[in-house]
């Protein structure tokens, strides 16, 4: 500290300068730890419902697969690769977002589930399935591992919604059905029931053909658990291994802001009955939710409407992800 310029010592004092430098050094260490060891992410969209809900905050283990240079995405050492069914964070591949969104101080990162591994032959089969007396479609995923001659499948089974749809903050997802899909060694929830034909929208329509499509070496196929509303490998192709940053590990906090379901009187009613659930009349809606379609700024909307209606999902804190 004696070597600091005299004018700095005169203004702040030696002890103050020493404390400030120590503080910034600690902040630097924390940011380096976050950058390369244990990152914190929030979930802004519903593509991974119901596994990850809008408003979830999760820890991501960034050392699970590789060691990266702090404050960069440069890989120093790779010692493992994602497994089938892992939930991972990754840099969006070309075509998934605009170049501007991938760069800058707050670059866009995706969270999806690994559906296919390098060398897999993937085949998505539309299975006509009946739920509650109505026909629906399940996109059953079949895969043939590299070197194999037979397809295996991620089998699925019906699941009742129970209270799992009560706090999704997504009035579109509740219109569909809940399933459990099986992966090697575990199973997880999936929202399905999409009847719209999306084959032509897929970047490689071969995945919907009888022969399927082959994932290139060093690439992975990603999909969201909310199959009805997920921008994923079905639409923008496969993800290079270099883009994969870490594995989602734990939900450490969760807030239901009710931004997308504020018009409905009861979360339980919405979860069970979809858009036929009771809504507030226009006057009640404005008093409880504000004029969502207006140009009201984010700060004012949050203070007067979002915070009063928000709900902390205490039951999700500490949830280990698989």
mmCIF file of C-alpha atoms in Angstrom:
data_model
loop_
_atom_site.group_PDB
_atom_site.id
_atom_site.type_symbol
_atom_site.label_atom_id
_atom_site.label_comp_id
_atom_site.label_asym_id
_atom_site.label_seq_id
_atom_site.Cartn_x
_atom_site.Cartn_y
_atom_site.Cartn_z
ATOM 1 C CA UNK A 1 0.000 0.000 0.000
ATOM 2 C CA UNK A 2 2.995 2.366 0.576
ATOM 3 C CA UNK A 3 3.590 2.410 -3.185
ATOM 4 C CA UNK A 4 0.132 3.772 -3.990
ATOM 5 C CA UNK A 5 0.044 7.389 -5.197
ATOM 6 C CA UNK A 6 0.089 9.875 -2.342
ATOM 7 C CA UNK A 7 -3.137 11.556 -3.469
ATOM 8 C CA UNK A 8 -5.030 8.249 -3.219
ATOM 9 C CA UNK A 9 -3.714 7.640 0.279
ATOM 10 C CA UNK A 10 -4.643 11.193 1.300
ATOM 11 C CA UNK A 11 -8.214 10.900 -0.019
ATOM 12 C CA UNK A 12 -9.095 7.413 1.139
ATOM 13 C CA UNK A 13 -6.492 6.519 3.709
ATOM 14 C CA UNK A 14 -4.255 3.490 3.592
ATOM 15 C CA UNK A 15 -6.675 1.191 5.448
ATOM 16 C CA UNK A 16 -9.606 2.202 3.262
ATOM 17 C CA UNK A 17 -7.631 1.546 0.067
ATOM 18 C CA UNK A 18 -6.459 -1.798 1.416
ATOM 19 C CA UNK A 19 -10.037 -2.813 2.274
ATOM 20 C CA UNK A 20 -11.296 -1.711 -1.145
ATOM 21 C CA UNK A 21 -8.644 -3.699 -2.981
ATOM 22 C CA UNK A 22 -9.382 -6.745 -0.826
ATOM 23 C CA UNK A 23 -13.080 -6.389 -1.601
ATOM 24 C CA UNK A 24 -12.485 -6.219 -5.356
ATOM 25 C CA UNK A 25 -10.129 -9.202 -5.150
ATOM 26 C CA UNK A 26 -12.831 -11.246 -3.397
ATOM 27 C CA UNK A 27 -15.400 -10.160 -6.007
ATOM 28 C CA UNK A 28 -12.989 -11.232 -8.744
ATOM 29 C CA UNK A 29 -12.572 -14.660 -7.146
ATOM 30 C CA UNK A 30 -16.342 -15.085 -6.794
ATOM 31 C CA UNK A 31 -16.911 -14.142 -10.437
ATOM 32 C CA UNK A 32 -14.137 -16.500 -11.554
ATOM 33 C CA UNK A 33 -15.733 -19.301 -9.487
ATOM 34 C CA UNK A 34 -19.117 -18.558 -11.072
ATOM 35 C CA UNK A 35 -17.608 -18.434 -14.534
ATOM 36 C CA UNK A 36 -15.768 -21.753 -14.448
ATOM 37 C CA UNK A 37 -17.005 -23.840 -11.488
ATOM 38 C CA UNK A 38 -20.616 -23.275 -10.350
ATOM 39 C CA UNK A 39 -22.770 -20.921 -12.390
ATOM 40 C CA UNK A 40 -26.213 -19.588 -11.470
ATOM 41 C CA UNK A 41 -28.925 -19.423 -14.136
ATOM 42 C CA UNK A 42 -32.563 -18.456 -14.190
ATOM 43 C CA UNK A 43 -35.265 -19.980 -16.399
ATOM 44 C CA UNK A 44 -37.122 -17.332 -18.436
ATOM 45 C CA UNK A 45 -39.175 -19.601 -20.722
ATOM 46 C CA UNK A 46 -41.313 -22.722 -20.589
ATOM 47 C CA UNK A 47 -39.353 -25.015 -22.923
ATOM 48 C CA UNK A 48 -38.328 -27.374 -20.079
ATOM 49 C CA UNK A 49 -41.683 -27.535 -18.291
ATOM 50 C CA UNK A 50 -42.547 -29.144 -15.981
ATOM 51 C CA UNK A 51 -38.997 -30.198 -15.002
ATOM 52 C CA UNK A 52 -37.827 -26.575 -14.960
ATOM 53 C CA UNK A 53 -40.475 -23.925 -14.415
ATOM 54 C CA UNK A 54 -40.457 -20.282 -15.459
ATOM 55 C CA UNK A 55 -38.858 -18.427 -12.553
ATOM 56 C CA UNK A 56 -36.633 -21.286 -11.371
ATOM 57 C CA UNK A 57 -33.077 -20.380 -10.387
ATOM 58 C CA UNK A 58 -30.575 -23.197 -10.716
ATOM 59 C CA UNK A 59 -26.961 -24.003 -10.083
ATOM 60 C CA UNK A 60 -25.033 -25.329 -13.081
ATOM 61 C CA UNK A 61 -21.962 -27.493 -12.542
ATOM 62 C CA UNK A 62 -19.569 -26.033 -15.117
ATOM 63 C CA UNK A 63 -16.792 -28.473 -14.194
ATOM 64 C CA UNK A 64 -18.909 -31.568 -14.855
ATOM 65 C CA UNK A 65 -17.509 -32.135 -18.345
ATOM 66 C CA UNK A 66 -14.631 -29.702 -18.844
ATOM 67 C CA UNK A 67 -12.321 -27.185 -17.243
ATOM 68 C CA UNK A 68 -12.668 -23.773 -18.864
ATOM 69 C CA UNK A 69 -10.657 -20.591 -18.623
ATOM 70 C CA UNK A 70 -12.430 -18.196 -16.209
ATOM 71 C CA UNK A 71 -14.445 -15.383 -17.839
ATOM 72 C CA UNK A 72 -14.347 -17.168 -21.203
ATOM 73 C CA UNK A 73 -15.805 -20.253 -22.887
ATOM 74 C CA UNK A 74 -12.333 -21.513 -23.788
ATOM 75 C CA UNK A 75 -11.965 -25.200 -22.896
ATOM 76 C CA UNK A 76 -8.673 -26.034 -21.169
ATOM 77 C CA UNK A 77 -9.253 -29.731 -20.488
ATOM 78 C CA UNK A 78 -12.088 -32.136 -21.323
ATOM 79 C CA UNK A 79 -12.513 -35.146 -19.053
ATOM 80 C CA UNK A 80 -16.085 -36.308 -19.629
ATOM 81 C CA UNK A 81 -18.998 -36.011 -22.059
ATOM 82 C CA UNK A 82 -22.750 -35.569 -21.567
ATOM 83 C CA UNK A 83 -24.787 -38.706 -21.018
ATOM 84 C CA UNK A 84 -28.125 -39.635 -22.471
ATOM 85 C CA UNK A 85 -30.803 -37.670 -20.588
ATOM 86 C CA UNK A 86 -28.518 -35.056 -18.968
ATOM 87 C CA UNK A 87 -29.896 -31.532 -18.608
ATOM 88 C CA UNK A 88 -27.182 -29.230 -19.931
ATOM 89 C CA UNK A 89 -26.513 -25.571 -20.621
ATOM 90 C CA UNK A 90 -24.945 -24.668 -23.939
ATOM 91 C CA UNK A 91 -24.157 -21.931 -26.410
ATOM 92 C CA UNK A 92 -26.922 -21.921 -29.036
ATOM 93 C CA UNK A 93 -25.713 -23.285 -32.381
ATOM 94 C CA UNK A 94 -25.739 -21.217 -35.559
ATOM 95 C CA UNK A 95 -29.259 -20.408 -36.648
ATOM 96 C CA UNK A 96 -30.844 -20.847 -33.217
ATOM 97 C CA UNK A 97 -30.500 -17.165 -32.236
ATOM 98 C CA UNK A 98 -29.101 -14.042 -33.861
ATOM 99 C CA UNK A 99 -25.320 -13.491 -33.700
ATOM 100 C CA UNK A 100 -25.873 -10.469 -31.453
ATOM 101 C CA UNK A 101 -27.679 -12.588 -28.850
ATOM 102 C CA UNK A 102 -24.745 -15.028 -28.604
ATOM 103 C CA UNK A 103 -22.221 -12.320 -27.760
ATOM 104 C CA UNK A 104 -21.948 -9.361 -25.409
ATOM 105 C CA UNK A 105 -22.049 -9.000 -21.631
ATOM 106 C CA UNK A 106 -25.147 -11.149 -21.218
ATOM 107 C CA UNK A 107 -25.006 -13.765 -24.004
ATOM 108 C CA UNK A 108 -27.993 -16.035 -24.492
ATOM 109 C CA UNK A 109 -27.581 -19.592 -23.249
ATOM 110 C CA UNK A 110 -29.987 -22.540 -23.636
ATOM 111 C CA UNK A 111 -30.984 -25.254 -21.161
ATOM 112 C CA UNK A 112 -32.207 -28.511 -22.737
ATOM 113 C CA UNK A 113 -32.049 -32.276 -22.281
ATOM 114 C CA UNK A 114 -29.630 -34.499 -24.206
ATOM 115 C CA UNK A 115 -31.744 -36.764 -26.422
ATOM 116 C CA UNK A 116 -29.134 -38.147 -28.811
ATOM 117 C CA UNK A 117 -25.384 -38.816 -28.642
ATOM 118 C CA UNK A 118 -22.712 -38.604 -31.359
ATOM 119 C CA UNK A 119 -23.226 -41.347 -33.930
ATOM 120 C CA UNK A 120 -26.806 -42.127 -32.865
ATOM 121 C CA UNK A 121 -29.404 -42.708 -35.551
ATOM 122 C CA UNK A 122 -32.527 -40.889 -34.331
ATOM 123 C CA UNK A 123 -36.062 -41.595 -35.472
ATOM 124 C CA UNK A 124 -39.093 -39.613 -34.248
ATOM 125 C CA UNK A 125 -42.285 -41.625 -34.667
ATOM 126 C CA UNK A 126 -45.663 -39.966 -34.294
ATOM 127 C CA UNK A 127 -47.734 -42.309 -32.173
ATOM 128 C CA UNK A 128 -51.517 -41.811 -32.136
ATOM 129 C CA UNK A 129 -52.506 -42.057 -28.493
ATOM 130 C CA UNK A 130 -55.776 -41.633 -26.600
ATOM 131 C CA UNK A 131 -56.044 -39.449 -23.498
ATOM 132 C CA UNK A 132 -59.287 -38.714 -21.676
ATOM 133 C CA UNK A 133 -61.231 -40.103 -24.601
ATOM 134 C CA UNK A 134 -59.555 -37.823 -27.150
ATOM 135 C CA UNK A 135 -56.908 -38.711 -29.740
ATOM 136 C CA UNK A 136 -53.543 -37.032 -29.338
ATOM 137 C CA UNK A 137 -50.078 -37.455 -30.810
ATOM 138 C CA UNK A 138 -46.881 -38.399 -28.991
ATOM 139 C CA UNK A 139 -43.558 -37.931 -30.762
ATOM 140 C CA UNK A 140 -41.883 -41.143 -29.625
ATOM 141 C CA UNK A 141 -38.096 -40.988 -29.906
ATOM 142 C CA UNK A 142 -36.208 -44.055 -31.066
ATOM 143 C CA UNK A 143 -32.420 -44.274 -31.239
ATOM 144 C CA UNK A 144 -29.877 -46.687 -32.658
ATOM 145 C CA UNK A 145 -26.518 -46.380 -30.960
ATOM 146 C CA UNK A 146 -23.384 -46.187 -33.052
ATOM 147 C CA UNK A 147 -22.337 -49.734 -34.005
ATOM 148 C CA UNK A 148 -25.765 -51.224 -33.260
ATOM 149 C CA UNK A 149 -28.287 -52.580 -35.765
ATOM 150 C CA UNK A 150 -31.452 -52.235 -33.641
ATOM 151 C CA UNK A 151 -33.485 -49.247 -32.515
ATOM 152 C CA UNK A 152 -34.160 -48.686 -28.826
ATOM 153 C CA UNK A 153 -36.921 -46.324 -27.678
ATOM 154 C CA UNK A 154 -37.644 -43.824 -24.981
ATOM 155 C CA UNK A 155 -40.901 -45.441 -23.904
ATOM 156 C CA UNK A 156 -43.625 -43.306 -22.357
ATOM 157 C CA UNK A 157 -46.598 -43.723 -20.063
ATOM 158 C CA UNK A 158 -49.595 -41.602 -19.096
ATOM 159 C CA UNK A 159 -49.381 -39.405 -16.003
ATOM 160 C CA UNK A 160 -52.126 -37.422 -14.301
ATOM 161 C CA UNK A 161 -51.545 -33.696 -13.935
ATOM 162 C CA UNK A 162 -52.449 -33.647 -10.237
ATOM 163 C CA UNK A 163 -51.059 -30.323 -8.958
ATOM 164 C CA UNK A 164 -48.015 -30.288 -11.250
ATOM 165 C CA UNK A 165 -49.651 -27.787 -13.618
ATOM 166 C CA UNK A 166 -50.940 -25.414 -10.918
ATOM 167 C CA UNK A 167 -47.965 -23.043 -10.972
ATOM 168 C CA UNK A 168 -46.463 -23.349 -14.446
ATOM 169 C CA UNK A 169 -47.005 -19.662 -15.336
ATOM 170 C CA UNK A 170 -47.736 -20.897 -18.834
ATOM 171 C CA UNK A 171 -51.335 -20.865 -20.050
ATOM 172 C CA UNK A 172 -50.412 -22.781 -23.227
ATOM 173 C CA UNK A 173 -48.718 -25.794 -21.636
ATOM 174 C CA UNK A 174 -51.740 -26.605 -19.471
ATOM 175 C CA UNK A 175 -53.743 -27.361 -22.615
ATOM 176 C CA UNK A 176 -51.725 -30.521 -23.243
ATOM 177 C CA UNK A 177 -51.021 -33.790 -21.456
ATOM 178 C CA UNK A 178 -48.464 -35.000 -18.958
ATOM 179 C CA UNK A 179 -46.402 -38.122 -19.616
ATOM 180 C CA UNK A 180 -43.355 -39.820 -18.170
ATOM 181 C CA UNK A 181 -40.587 -40.680 -20.604
ATOM 182 C CA UNK A 182 -38.020 -43.337 -19.781
ATOM 183 C CA UNK A 183 -34.283 -42.836 -20.135
ATOM 184 C CA UNK A 184 -31.593 -45.378 -19.186
ATOM 185 C CA UNK A 185 -31.752 -45.577 -15.406
ATOM 186 C CA UNK A 186 -34.432 -42.942 -14.753
ATOM 187 C CA UNK A 187 -37.612 -41.322 -16.035
ATOM 188 C CA UNK A 188 -38.820 -37.741 -16.234
ATOM 189 C CA UNK A 189 -41.951 -35.721 -16.996
ATOM 190 C CA UNK A 190 -42.772 -34.591 -20.533
ATOM 191 C CA UNK A 191 -45.557 -32.371 -21.829
ATOM 192 C CA UNK A 192 -46.853 -33.705 -25.144
ATOM 193 C CA UNK A 193 -49.983 -33.945 -27.219
ATOM 194 C CA UNK A 194 -49.079 -31.732 -30.124
ATOM 195 C CA UNK A 195 -51.212 -32.432 -33.160
ATOM 196 C CA UNK A 196 -49.677 -29.798 -35.454
ATOM 197 C CA UNK A 197 -47.508 -31.157 -38.300
ATOM 198 C CA UNK A 198 -43.999 -29.858 -37.668
ATOM 199 C CA UNK A 199 -42.014 -32.300 -39.833
ATOM 200 C CA UNK A 200 -41.308 -29.736 -42.544
ATOM 201 C CA UNK A 201 -40.005 -27.246 -39.974
ATOM 202 C CA UNK A 202 -37.226 -29.517 -38.767
ATOM 203 C CA UNK A 203 -33.790 -28.639 -40.055
ATOM 204 C CA UNK A 204 -33.211 -32.254 -41.074
ATOM 205 C CA UNK A 205 -36.571 -33.855 -41.879
ATOM 206 C CA UNK A 206 -34.863 -37.249 -42.153
ATOM 207 C CA UNK A 207 -35.324 -37.650 -38.391
ATOM 208 C CA UNK A 208 -39.039 -38.127 -39.048
ATOM 209 C CA UNK A 209 -38.489 -40.724 -41.773
ATOM 210 C CA UNK A 210 -38.367 -44.511 -41.350
ATOM 211 C CA UNK A 211 -34.576 -44.625 -41.673
ATOM 212 C CA UNK A 212 -34.048 -41.726 -39.249
ATOM 213 C CA UNK A 213 -31.140 -39.275 -39.200
ATOM 214 C CA UNK A 214 -27.563 -39.705 -37.968
ATOM 215 C CA UNK A 215 -26.059 -37.308 -35.429
ATOM 216 C CA UNK A 216 -22.567 -36.259 -36.614
ATOM 217 C CA UNK A 217 -19.491 -37.040 -34.541
ATOM 218 C CA UNK A 218 -18.895 -34.591 -31.696
ATOM 219 C CA UNK A 219 -22.505 -33.333 -31.854
ATOM 220 C CA UNK A 220 -25.579 -33.853 -29.665
ATOM 221 C CA UNK A 221 -29.330 -33.699 -30.128
ATOM 222 C CA UNK A 222 -31.177 -31.509 -27.603
ATOM 223 C CA UNK A 223 -34.873 -31.255 -26.820
ATOM 224 C CA UNK A 224 -36.984 -29.529 -24.198
ATOM 225 C CA UNK A 225 -39.258 -31.523 -21.920
ATOM 226 C CA UNK A 226 -42.130 -29.306 -23.042
ATOM 227 C CA UNK A 227 -42.308 -30.842 -26.495
ATOM 228 C CA UNK A 228 -45.262 -28.643 -27.482
ATOM 229 C CA UNK A 229 -43.282 -25.410 -27.128
ATOM 230 C CA UNK A 230 -39.527 -25.857 -27.312
ATOM 231 C CA UNK A 231 -37.074 -24.381 -29.768
ATOM 232 C CA UNK A 232 -34.597 -27.247 -29.996
ATOM 233 C CA UNK A 233 -32.723 -29.620 -32.296
ATOM 234 C CA UNK A 234 -35.907 -30.470 -34.158
ATOM 235 C CA UNK A 235 -35.826 -26.964 -35.607
ATOM 236 C CA UNK A 236 -32.208 -25.740 -35.626
ATOM 237 C CA UNK A 237 -30.167 -28.927 -35.734
ATOM 238 C CA UNK A 238 -27.487 -30.511 -33.564
ATOM 239 C CA UNK A 239 -25.203 -28.909 -30.953
ATOM 240 C CA UNK A 240 -21.381 -29.145 -31.214
ATOM 241 C CA UNK A 241 -19.651 -30.606 -28.146
ATOM 242 C CA UNK A 242 -17.566 -27.439 -27.805
ATOM 243 C CA UNK A 243 -20.777 -25.473 -27.148
ATOM 244 C CA UNK A 244 -21.791 -27.497 -24.083
ATOM 245 C CA UNK A 245 -20.886 -25.570 -20.927
ATOM 246 C CA UNK A 246 -22.178 -27.532 -17.947
ATOM 247 C CA UNK A 247 -24.785 -29.759 -16.311
ATOM 248 C CA UNK A 248 -27.805 -28.415 -14.432
ATOM 249 C CA UNK A 249 -27.475 -29.588 -10.841
ATOM 250 C CA UNK A 250 -29.880 -28.009 -8.340
ATOM 251 C CA UNK A 251 -32.785 -25.567 -8.047
ATOM 252 C CA UNK A 252 -31.799 -23.092 -5.323
ATOM 253 C CA UNK A 253 -34.770 -20.698 -5.583
ATOM 254 C CA UNK A 254 -38.015 -20.387 -7.520
ATOM 255 C CA UNK A 255 -40.538 -17.578 -8.056
ATOM 256 C CA UNK A 256 -43.869 -17.852 -9.817
ATOM 257 C CA UNK A 257 -44.379 -14.313 -11.149
ATOM 258 C CA UNK A 258 -47.727 -15.267 -12.713
ATOM 259 C CA UNK A 259 -46.924 -13.095 -15.723
ATOM 260 C CA UNK A 260 -48.721 -15.364 -18.195
ATOM 261 C CA UNK A 261 -51.568 -16.670 -16.030
ATOM 262 C CA UNK A 262 -52.575 -13.525 -14.159
ATOM 263 C CA UNK A 263 -55.955 -13.383 -15.895
ATOM 264 C CA UNK A 264 -57.100 -16.625 -14.240
ATOM 265 C CA UNK A 265 -58.772 -16.639 -10.828
ATOM 266 C CA UNK A 266 -57.456 -20.000 -9.659
ATOM 267 C CA UNK A 267 -54.170 -21.747 -10.417
ATOM 268 C CA UNK A 268 -55.756 -25.084 -9.560
ATOM 269 C CA UNK A 269 -58.665 -24.426 -11.923
ATOM 270 C CA UNK A 270 -56.264 -23.455 -14.714
ATOM 271 C CA UNK A 271 -54.065 -26.480 -14.120
ATOM 272 C CA UNK A 272 -56.988 -28.877 -14.359
ATOM 273 C CA UNK A 273 -59.194 -27.198 -16.973
ATOM 274 C CA UNK A 274 -56.870 -25.161 -19.174
ATOM 275 C CA UNK A 275 -58.245 -22.079 -20.919
ATOM 276 C CA UNK A 276 -61.799 -22.952 -19.866
ATOM 277 C CA UNK A 277 -60.855 -21.941 -16.303
ATOM 278 C CA UNK A 278 -62.542 -18.861 -14.858
ATOM 279 C CA UNK A 279 -60.984 -15.474 -15.641
ATOM 280 C CA UNK A 280 -61.225 -12.073 -13.978
ATOM 281 C CA UNK A 281 -63.514 -9.531 -15.609
ATOM 282 C CA UNK A 282 -61.690 -6.596 -17.318
ATOM 283 C CA UNK A 283 -61.870 -4.280 -14.288
ATOM 284 C CA UNK A 284 -60.587 -6.931 -11.876
ATOM 285 C CA UNK A 285 -57.869 -7.862 -14.340
ATOM 286 C CA UNK A 286 -56.543 -4.305 -14.527
ATOM 287 C CA UNK A 287 -56.580 -3.910 -10.753
ATOM 288 C CA UNK A 288 -54.709 -7.170 -10.136
ATOM 289 C CA UNK A 289 -52.470 -7.453 -13.182
ATOM 290 C CA UNK A 290 -52.135 -3.965 -14.631
ATOM 291 C CA UNK A 291 -52.513 -3.202 -18.301
ATOM 292 C CA UNK A 292 -50.110 -5.891 -19.547
ATOM 293 C CA UNK A 293 -50.525 -4.778 -23.136
ATOM 294 C CA UNK A 294 -49.519 -1.188 -22.377
ATOM 295 C CA UNK A 295 -46.097 0.454 -22.423
ATOM 296 C CA UNK A 296 -45.811 0.424 -18.652
ATOM 297 C CA UNK A 297 -42.127 0.154 -17.770
ATOM 298 C CA UNK A 298 -40.707 -2.943 -16.153
ATOM 299 C CA UNK A 299 -39.887 -1.229 -12.839
ATOM 300 C CA UNK A 300 -43.375 0.180 -12.303
ATOM 301 C CA UNK A 301 -45.030 -3.064 -13.343
ATOM 302 C CA UNK A 302 -42.820 -5.084 -10.974
ATOM 303 C CA UNK A 303 -43.384 -2.801 -7.967
ATOM 304 C CA UNK A 304 -47.149 -2.379 -8.315
ATOM 305 C CA UNK A 305 -48.268 -5.675 -9.844
ATOM 306 C CA UNK A 306 -45.631 -8.427 -10.164
ATOM 307 C CA UNK A 307 -44.324 -8.403 -6.584
ATOM 308 C CA UNK A 308 -47.811 -8.318 -4.959
ATOM 309 C CA UNK A 309 -48.967 -11.318 -7.005
ATOM 310 C CA UNK A 310 -45.735 -13.348 -7.001
ATOM 311 C CA UNK A 311 -45.484 -16.625 -5.147
ATOM 312 C CA UNK A 312 -42.295 -18.299 -3.915
ATOM 313 C CA UNK A 313 -42.255 -21.987 -4.780
ATOM 314 C CA UNK A 314 -40.695 -23.102 -1.493
ATOM 315 C CA UNK A 315 -41.244 -26.765 -2.280
ATOM 316 C CA UNK A 316 -38.861 -26.586 -5.275
ATOM 317 C CA UNK A 317 -35.870 -25.221 -3.381
ATOM 318 C CA UNK A 318 -33.207 -27.900 -3.092
ATOM 319 C CA UNK A 319 -34.588 -30.033 -5.941
ATOM 320 C CA UNK A 320 -31.790 -32.117 -7.457
ATOM 321 C CA UNK A 321 -32.093 -32.307 -11.246
ATOM 322 C CA UNK A 322 -31.798 -35.426 -13.376
#
